[in-house]
Amino acid sequence: LDTGEVIAGESARTRINPASMTKILTLLVAAEHIKSLDDEYEINEGITKYVLENDCMNVGLQVGDKQTVRDLMYGTILTSGADAAIGLAEYVAGSQDAVVELMNQKLEELGLSDSAHFTNCVGIFNEDHYCTPLDIAIILKAAEENALCHEILQARTYTTSPTKAAPKGINISNLFLRRIEDKDTHGEVLGAKTGYVHQAGSCGASYEISNSGKHY
């Protein structure tokens, strides 16, 4: 990242479905539009229905649960929660469709609109929901340069506000970061987001400062 040089790549400019790596951009757009991290948003039936119908990863939020914007942002990344992501989208822009418009505007701002286009804020498969691995690297770079996004992407664990099912809050983890805690990565991985849909397979994006102090 210090020089912009691509050190290595395989099919780096080939179109892929980014699956839940999509949520990196969801987070970034939200961070640029939120009013207050302490604002609350109530989970509605439309959110829980969407999660159920699309078999999405979720935090475990139920209709009527009130979560802060901070909770929704952490839930979007750490558990890849579609319930949190859609709640965040509705808080930010009024609907998922409206936040997707902001996401595509951000892609244009980053110079990626020729190779990337998103149709949802969750990462559900759609023929028109695509980018390249290089695009994801650029999106992650932009997110890591945002102080709030960086804080959330590097979090190992977080506890949400109380819910009906969990009066003490729901404990969530970034499993990517937790799984590599005892691995030698030749540096320190400071942020990561995984993804999976059948059409894309397992995927992930991460940010590291190497032992030599370089940023990758």
PDB file of C-alpha atoms in Angstrom:
ATOM      1  CA  LEU A   1       0.000   0.000   0.000  1.00  0.00           C
ATOM      2  CA  ASP A   2       2.938   2.378   0.487  1.00  0.00           C
ATOM      3  CA  THR A   3       3.781   2.369  -3.230  1.00  0.00           C
ATOM      4  CA  GLY A   4       0.619   0.996  -4.850  1.00  0.00           C
ATOM      5  CA  GLU A   5       2.632  -1.819  -6.415  1.00  0.00           C
ATOM      6  CA  VAL A   6       0.900  -5.168  -6.901  1.00  0.00           C
ATOM      7  CA  ILE A   7       3.363  -7.679  -5.408  1.00  0.00           C
ATOM      8  CA  ALA A   8       1.525 -10.778  -6.597  1.00  0.00           C
ATOM      9  CA  GLY A   9      -1.796 -11.600  -8.150  1.00  0.00           C
ATOM     10  CA  GLU A  10      -3.759 -14.436  -9.681  1.00  0.00           C
ATOM     11  CA  SER A  11      -6.681 -13.412 -11.919  1.00  0.00           C
ATOM     12  CA  ALA A  12      -6.604 -10.104 -10.061  1.00  0.00           C
ATOM     13  CA  ARG A  13      -8.641  -8.326 -12.728  1.00  0.00           C
ATOM     14  CA  THR A  14     -11.116 -11.162 -13.294  1.00  0.00           C
ATOM     15  CA  ARG A  15     -14.745 -10.566 -12.354  1.00  0.00           C
ATOM     16  CA  ILE A  16     -15.849 -12.373  -9.181  1.00  0.00           C
ATOM     17  CA  ASN A  17     -18.787 -12.317  -6.817  1.00  0.00           C
ATOM     18  CA  PRO A  18     -17.382 -10.725  -3.652  1.00  0.00           C
ATOM     19  CA  ALA A  19     -19.837 -12.457  -1.294  1.00  0.00           C
ATOM     20  CA  SER A  20     -19.652 -10.905   2.179  1.00  0.00           C
ATOM     21  CA  MET A  21     -16.484  -8.985   1.365  1.00  0.00           C
ATOM     22  CA  THR A  22     -19.200  -6.649   0.044  1.00  0.00           C
ATOM     23  CA  LYS A  23     -19.764  -5.577   3.635  1.00  0.00           C
ATOM     24  CA  ILE A  24     -16.413  -3.751   3.691  1.00  0.00           C
ATOM     25  CA  LEU A  25     -17.975  -1.192   1.362  1.00  0.00           C
ATOM     26  CA  THR A  26     -21.246  -1.279   3.325  1.00  0.00           C
ATOM     27  CA  LEU A  27     -19.235  -0.356   6.415  1.00  0.00           C
ATOM     28  CA  LEU A  28     -17.284   2.393   4.661  1.00  0.00           C
ATOM     29  CA  VAL A  29     -20.363   4.042   3.185  1.00  0.00           C
ATOM     30  CA  ALA A  30     -22.137   3.865   6.539  1.00  0.00           C
ATOM     31  CA  ALA A  31     -19.146   5.393   8.327  1.00  0.00           C
ATOM     32  CA  GLU A  32     -19.275   8.331   5.948  1.00  0.00           C
ATOM     33  CA  HIS A  33     -23.005   8.956   6.480  1.00  0.00           C
ATOM     34  CA  ILE A  34     -23.892   8.142  10.096  1.00  0.00           C
ATOM     35  CA  LYS A  35     -25.010  10.887  12.457  1.00  0.00           C
ATOM     36  CA  SER A  36     -24.132   9.259  15.782  1.00  0.00           C
ATOM     37  CA  LEU A  37     -22.763   5.876  16.827  1.00  0.00           C
ATOM     38  CA  ASP A  38     -25.152   5.981  19.766  1.00  0.00           C
ATOM     39  CA  ASP A  39     -28.309   6.348  17.684  1.00  0.00           C
ATOM     40  CA  GLU A  40     -30.585   3.325  17.995  1.00  0.00           C
ATOM     41  CA  TYR A  41     -32.346   1.379  15.246  1.00  0.00           C
ATOM     42  CA  GLU A  42     -35.117  -1.155  15.814  1.00  0.00           C
ATOM     43  CA  ILE A  43     -34.985  -4.434  13.919  1.00  0.00           C
ATOM     44  CA  ASN A  44     -38.139  -4.943  11.871  1.00  0.00           C
ATOM     45  CA  GLU A  45     -39.896  -7.922  10.321  1.00  0.00           C
ATOM     46  CA  GLY A  46     -38.624  -7.075   6.836  1.00  0.00           C
ATOM     47  CA  ILE A  47     -35.030  -7.522   8.031  1.00  0.00           C
ATOM     48  CA  THR A  48     -35.576 -10.867   9.743  1.00  0.00           C
ATOM     49  CA  LYS A  49     -37.616 -12.130   6.766  1.00  0.00           C
ATOM     50  CA  TYR A  50     -34.839 -11.176   4.325  1.00  0.00           C
ATOM     51  CA  VAL A  51     -32.232 -12.954   6.440  1.00  0.00           C
ATOM     52  CA  LEU A  52     -34.359 -16.103   6.704  1.00  0.00           C
ATOM     53  CA  GLU A  53     -35.376 -16.236   3.032  1.00  0.00           C
ATOM     54  CA  ASN A  54     -31.796 -15.771   1.835  1.00  0.00           C
ATOM     55  CA  ASP A  55     -30.182 -18.031   4.472  1.00  0.00           C
ATOM     56  CA  CYS A  56     -27.835 -15.240   5.528  1.00  0.00           C
ATOM     57  CA  MET A  57     -25.260 -15.158   8.280  1.00  0.00           C
ATOM     58  CA  ASN A  58     -26.680 -13.114  11.140  1.00  0.00           C
ATOM     59  CA  VAL A  59     -25.985 -11.698  14.577  1.00  0.00           C
ATOM     60  CA  GLY A  60     -29.179 -13.221  15.963  1.00  0.00           C
ATOM     61  CA  LEU A  61     -31.285 -10.075  16.177  1.00  0.00           C
ATOM     62  CA  GLN A  62     -35.060 -10.391  16.451  1.00  0.00           C
ATOM     63  CA  VAL A  63     -37.974  -8.139  15.587  1.00  0.00           C
ATOM     64  CA  GLY A  64     -38.152  -5.341  18.140  1.00  0.00           C
ATOM     65  CA  ASP A  65     -34.511  -5.550  19.238  1.00  0.00           C
ATOM     66  CA  LYS A  66     -33.002  -2.077  19.473  1.00  0.00           C
ATOM     67  CA  GLN A  67     -29.328  -1.790  18.607  1.00  0.00           C
ATOM     68  CA  THR A  68     -27.025   1.193  18.424  1.00  0.00           C
ATOM     69  CA  VAL A  69     -25.412   2.162  15.142  1.00  0.00           C
ATOM     70  CA  ARG A  70     -22.135   1.024  16.718  1.00  0.00           C
ATOM     71  CA  ASP A  71     -23.653  -2.416  17.389  1.00  0.00           C
ATOM     72  CA  LEU A  72     -24.852  -2.675  13.791  1.00  0.00           C
ATOM     73  CA  MET A  73     -21.457  -1.727  12.384  1.00  0.00           C
ATOM     74  CA  TYR A  74     -19.596  -4.293  14.486  1.00  0.00           C
ATOM     75  CA  GLY A  75     -22.233  -6.915  13.730  1.00  0.00           C
ATOM     76  CA  THR A  76     -21.901  -6.281  10.000  1.00  0.00           C
ATOM     77  CA  ILE A  77     -18.186  -7.140  10.093  1.00  0.00           C
ATOM     78  CA  LEU A  78     -17.484  -9.474  13.002  1.00  0.00           C
ATOM     79  CA  THR A  79     -20.267 -11.996  12.389  1.00  0.00           C
ATOM     80  CA  SER A  80     -20.966 -10.877   8.826  1.00  0.00           C
ATOM     81  CA  GLY A  81     -24.497 -10.289  10.064  1.00  0.00           C
ATOM     82  CA  ALA A  82     -26.988  -9.527   7.311  1.00  0.00           C
ATOM     83  CA  ASP A  83     -29.481  -8.434   9.985  1.00  0.00           C
ATOM     84  CA  ALA A  84     -26.985  -5.843  11.196  1.00  0.00           C
ATOM     85  CA  ALA A  85     -26.002  -4.772   7.663  1.00  0.00           C
ATOM     86  CA  ILE A  86     -29.578  -4.225   6.491  1.00  0.00           C
ATOM     87  CA  GLY A  87     -30.454  -2.412   9.720  1.00  0.00           C
ATOM     88  CA  LEU A  88     -27.433  -0.212   9.137  1.00  0.00           C
ATOM     89  CA  ALA A  89     -28.479   0.392   5.530  1.00  0.00           C
ATOM     90  CA  GLU A  90     -31.989   1.376   6.563  1.00  0.00           C
ATOM     91  CA  TYR A  91     -30.622   3.691   9.258  1.00  0.00           C
ATOM     92  CA  VAL A  92     -28.201   5.372   6.855  1.00  0.00           C
ATOM     93  CA  ALA A  93     -30.325   5.710   3.729  1.00  0.00           C
ATOM     94  CA  GLY A  94     -33.849   4.508   4.468  1.00  0.00           C
ATOM     95  CA  SER A  95     -33.592   1.234   2.569  1.00  0.00           C
ATOM     96  CA  GLN A  96     -31.121  -1.318   1.258  1.00  0.00           C
ATOM     97  CA  ASP A  97     -31.697  -0.095  -2.301  1.00  0.00           C
ATOM     98  CA  ALA A  98     -30.882   3.463  -1.291  1.00  0.00           C
ATOM     99  CA  VAL A  99     -27.640   2.504   0.434  1.00  0.00           C
ATOM    100  CA  VAL A 100     -26.651   0.413  -2.607  1.00  0.00           C
ATOM    101  CA  GLU A 101     -26.903   3.614  -4.658  1.00  0.00           C
ATOM    102  CA  LEU A 102     -24.445   5.235  -2.250  1.00  0.00           C
ATOM    103  CA  MET A 103     -22.180   2.186  -2.510  1.00  0.00           C
ATOM    104  CA  ASN A 104     -22.083   2.383  -6.296  1.00  0.00           C
ATOM    105  CA  GLN A 105     -21.393   6.115  -6.055  1.00  0.00           C
ATOM    106  CA  LYS A 106     -18.460   5.263  -3.795  1.00  0.00           C
ATOM    107  CA  LEU A 107     -17.183   2.734  -6.353  1.00  0.00           C
ATOM    108  CA  GLU A 108     -17.236   5.511  -8.939  1.00  0.00           C
ATOM    109  CA  GLU A 109     -15.403   7.840  -6.545  1.00  0.00           C
ATOM    110  CA  LEU A 110     -12.721   5.161  -6.052  1.00  0.00           C
ATOM    111  CA  GLY A 111     -12.368   4.777  -9.828  1.00  0.00           C
ATOM    112  CA  LEU A 112     -13.818   1.256  -9.836  1.00  0.00           C
ATOM    113  CA  SER A 113     -17.126   1.720 -11.643  1.00  0.00           C
ATOM    114  CA  ASP A 114     -15.836   0.140 -14.874  1.00  0.00           C
ATOM    115  CA  SER A 115     -15.119  -3.182 -13.139  1.00  0.00           C
ATOM    116  CA  ALA A 116     -17.371  -3.200 -10.068  1.00  0.00           C
ATOM    117  CA  HIS A 117     -21.114  -2.928  -9.463  1.00  0.00           C
ATOM    118  CA  PHE A 118     -23.122  -3.936  -6.396  1.00  0.00           C
ATOM    119  CA  THR A 119     -26.822  -4.813  -6.137  1.00  0.00           C
ATOM    120  CA  ASN A 120     -27.071  -5.419  -2.386  1.00  0.00           C
ATOM    121  CA  CYS A 121     -25.271  -4.495   0.821  1.00  0.00           C
ATOM    122  CA  VAL A 122     -24.932  -8.073   2.068  1.00  0.00           C
ATOM    123  CA  GLY A 123     -23.117 -10.010  -0.651  1.00  0.00           C
ATOM    124  CA  ILE A 124     -25.930 -12.254  -1.845  1.00  0.00           C
ATOM    125  CA  PHE A 125     -25.225 -13.714  -5.278  1.00  0.00           C
ATOM    126  CA  ASN A 126     -26.537 -11.763  -8.242  1.00  0.00           C
ATOM    127  CA  GLU A 127     -25.197 -11.743 -11.803  1.00  0.00           C
ATOM    128  CA  ASP A 128     -24.989  -7.945 -11.600  1.00  0.00           C
ATOM    129  CA  HIS A 129     -23.185  -7.983  -8.240  1.00  0.00           C
ATOM    130  CA  TYR A 130     -19.490  -8.152  -9.041  1.00  0.00           C
ATOM    131  CA  CYS A 131     -15.994  -6.723  -8.771  1.00  0.00           C
ATOM    132  CA  THR A 132     -12.424  -7.978  -9.122  1.00  0.00           C
ATOM    133  CA  PRO A 133      -9.964  -9.083  -6.419  1.00  0.00           C
ATOM    134  CA  LEU A 134      -7.978  -5.911  -7.124  1.00  0.00           C
ATOM    135  CA  ASP A 135     -11.133  -3.839  -6.577  1.00  0.00           C
ATOM    136  CA  ILE A 136     -11.623  -5.445  -3.162  1.00  0.00           C
ATOM    137  CA  ALA A 137      -8.040  -4.570  -2.239  1.00  0.00           C
ATOM    138  CA  ILE A 138      -8.694  -0.939  -3.168  1.00  0.00           C
ATOM    139  CA  ILE A 139     -11.993  -0.915  -1.244  1.00  0.00           C
ATOM    140  CA  LEU A 140     -10.270  -2.377   1.827  1.00  0.00           C
ATOM    141  CA  LYS A 141      -7.488   0.214   1.533  1.00  0.00           C
ATOM    142  CA  ALA A 142     -10.102   2.988   1.555  1.00  0.00           C
ATOM    143  CA  ALA A 143     -11.847   1.429   4.554  1.00  0.00           C
ATOM    144  CA  GLU A 144      -8.597   1.054   6.504  1.00  0.00           C
ATOM    145  CA  GLU A 145      -7.875   4.749   5.880  1.00  0.00           C
ATOM    146  CA  ASN A 146     -11.133   5.588   7.682  1.00  0.00           C
ATOM    147  CA  ALA A 147     -10.418   5.593  11.437  1.00  0.00           C
ATOM    148  CA  LEU A 148     -13.824   4.182  12.429  1.00  0.00           C
ATOM    149  CA  CYS A 149     -13.729   1.412   9.835  1.00  0.00           C
ATOM    150  CA  HIS A 150     -10.187   0.522  10.864  1.00  0.00           C
ATOM    151  CA  GLU A 151     -11.274   0.235  14.495  1.00  0.00           C
ATOM    152  CA  ILE A 152     -14.107  -2.141  13.582  1.00  0.00           C
ATOM    153  CA  LEU A 153     -12.175  -4.237  11.049  1.00  0.00           C
ATOM    154  CA  GLN A 154      -9.398  -4.920  13.579  1.00  0.00           C
ATOM    155  CA  ALA A 155     -11.706  -5.852  16.472  1.00  0.00           C
ATOM    156  CA  ARG A 156     -11.399  -9.456  17.677  1.00  0.00           C
ATOM    157  CA  THR A 157     -14.532  -9.483  19.843  1.00  0.00           C
ATOM    158  CA  TYR A 158     -17.481  -7.247  20.682  1.00  0.00           C
ATOM    159  CA  THR A 159     -20.610  -7.418  22.832  1.00  0.00           C
ATOM    160  CA  THR A 160     -23.819  -5.902  21.479  1.00  0.00           C
ATOM    161  CA  SER A 161     -26.462  -4.010  23.378  1.00  0.00           C
ATOM    162  CA  PRO A 162     -29.022  -6.202  25.190  1.00  0.00           C
ATOM    163  CA  THR A 163     -31.546  -8.103  23.072  1.00  0.00           C
ATOM    164  CA  LYS A 164     -34.684 -10.051  23.940  1.00  0.00           C
ATOM    165  CA  ALA A 165     -32.810 -13.334  23.682  1.00  0.00           C
ATOM    166  CA  ALA A 166     -29.583 -12.060  25.253  1.00  0.00           C
ATOM    167  CA  PRO A 167     -30.217  -9.586  28.107  1.00  0.00           C
ATOM    168  CA  LYS A 168     -26.468  -9.169  28.584  1.00  0.00           C
ATOM    169  CA  GLY A 169     -25.850  -8.659  24.871  1.00  0.00           C
ATOM    170  CA  ILE A 170     -24.579 -10.996  22.159  1.00  0.00           C
ATOM    171  CA  ASN A 171     -20.863 -11.833  22.138  1.00  0.00           C
ATOM    172  CA  ILE A 172     -19.492 -11.806  18.590  1.00  0.00           C
ATOM    173  CA  SER A 173     -16.052 -12.471  17.103  1.00  0.00           C
ATOM    174  CA  ASN A 174     -14.053 -11.853  13.938  1.00  0.00           C
ATOM    175  CA  LEU A 175     -13.283 -15.516  13.247  1.00  0.00           C
ATOM    176  CA  PHE A 176     -10.665 -14.706  10.594  1.00  0.00           C
ATOM    177  CA  LEU A 177      -8.556 -12.782  13.111  1.00  0.00           C
ATOM    178  CA  ARG A 178      -9.232 -15.230  15.931  1.00  0.00           C
ATOM    179  CA  ARG A 179      -8.151 -18.217  13.811  1.00  0.00           C
ATOM    180  CA  ILE A 180      -4.762 -16.716  12.912  1.00  0.00           C
ATOM    181  CA  GLU A 181      -3.832 -15.465  16.374  1.00  0.00           C
ATOM    182  CA  ASP A 182      -1.287 -18.271  16.805  1.00  0.00           C
ATOM    183  CA  LYS A 183      -0.052 -18.237  13.188  1.00  0.00           C
ATOM    184  CA  ASP A 184       3.110 -16.564  11.901  1.00  0.00           C
ATOM    185  CA  THR A 185       1.957 -14.143   9.219  1.00  0.00           C
ATOM    186  CA  HIS A 186       5.343 -12.374   8.996  1.00  0.00           C
ATOM    187  CA  GLY A 187       3.733  -9.347  10.595  1.00  0.00           C
ATOM    188  CA  GLU A 188       0.432  -8.342  12.198  1.00  0.00           C
ATOM    189  CA  VAL A 189      -2.902  -8.622  10.434  1.00  0.00           C
ATOM    190  CA  LEU A 190      -4.855  -5.565  11.560  1.00  0.00           C
ATOM    191  CA  GLY A 191      -8.103  -5.979   9.668  1.00  0.00           C
ATOM    192  CA  ALA A 192      -9.996  -8.686   7.823  1.00  0.00           C
ATOM    193  CA  LYS A 193     -13.345  -9.672   6.329  1.00  0.00           C
ATOM    194  CA  THR A 194     -14.344 -13.097   5.027  1.00  0.00           C
ATOM    195  CA  GLY A 195     -17.066 -14.099   2.608  1.00  0.00           C
ATOM    196  CA  TYR A 196     -18.804 -17.151   1.219  1.00  0.00           C
ATOM    197  CA  VAL A 197     -21.508 -17.891  -1.297  1.00  0.00           C
ATOM    198  CA  HIS A 198     -21.699 -21.124  -3.268  1.00  0.00           C
ATOM    199  CA  GLN A 199     -20.950 -19.402  -6.583  1.00  0.00           C
ATOM    200  CA  ALA A 200     -17.855 -17.660  -5.199  1.00  0.00           C
ATOM    201  CA  GLY A 201     -16.543 -20.181  -2.704  1.00  0.00           C
ATOM    202  CA  SER A 202     -14.619 -19.026   0.345  1.00  0.00           C
ATOM    203  CA  CYS A 203     -12.940 -15.647   0.067  1.00  0.00           C
ATOM    204  CA  GLY A 204     -11.389 -13.028   2.268  1.00  0.00           C
ATOM    205  CA  ALA A 205      -9.563  -9.716   2.346  1.00  0.00           C
ATOM    206  CA  SER A 206      -7.048  -8.658   4.971  1.00  0.00           C
ATOM    207  CA  TYR A 207      -4.676  -5.824   5.830  1.00  0.00           C
ATOM    208  CA  GLU A 208      -1.269  -6.361   7.424  1.00  0.00           C
ATOM    209  CA  ILE A 209       1.768  -4.456   8.637  1.00  0.00           C
ATOM    210  CA  SER A 210       4.739  -6.704   7.947  1.00  0.00           C
ATOM    211  CA  ASN A 211       7.658  -7.260  10.294  1.00  0.00           C
ATOM    212  CA  SER A 212       9.620  -4.819   8.138  1.00  0.00           C
ATOM    213  CA  GLY A 213       6.989  -2.129   8.664  1.00  0.00           C
ATOM    214  CA  LYS A 214       5.431  -2.237   5.200  1.00  0.00           C
ATOM    215  CA  HIS A 215       1.698  -2.196   4.617  1.00  0.00           C
ATOM    216  CA  TYR A 216      -0.029  -4.891   2.559  1.00  0.00           C
TER     217      TYR A 216
END
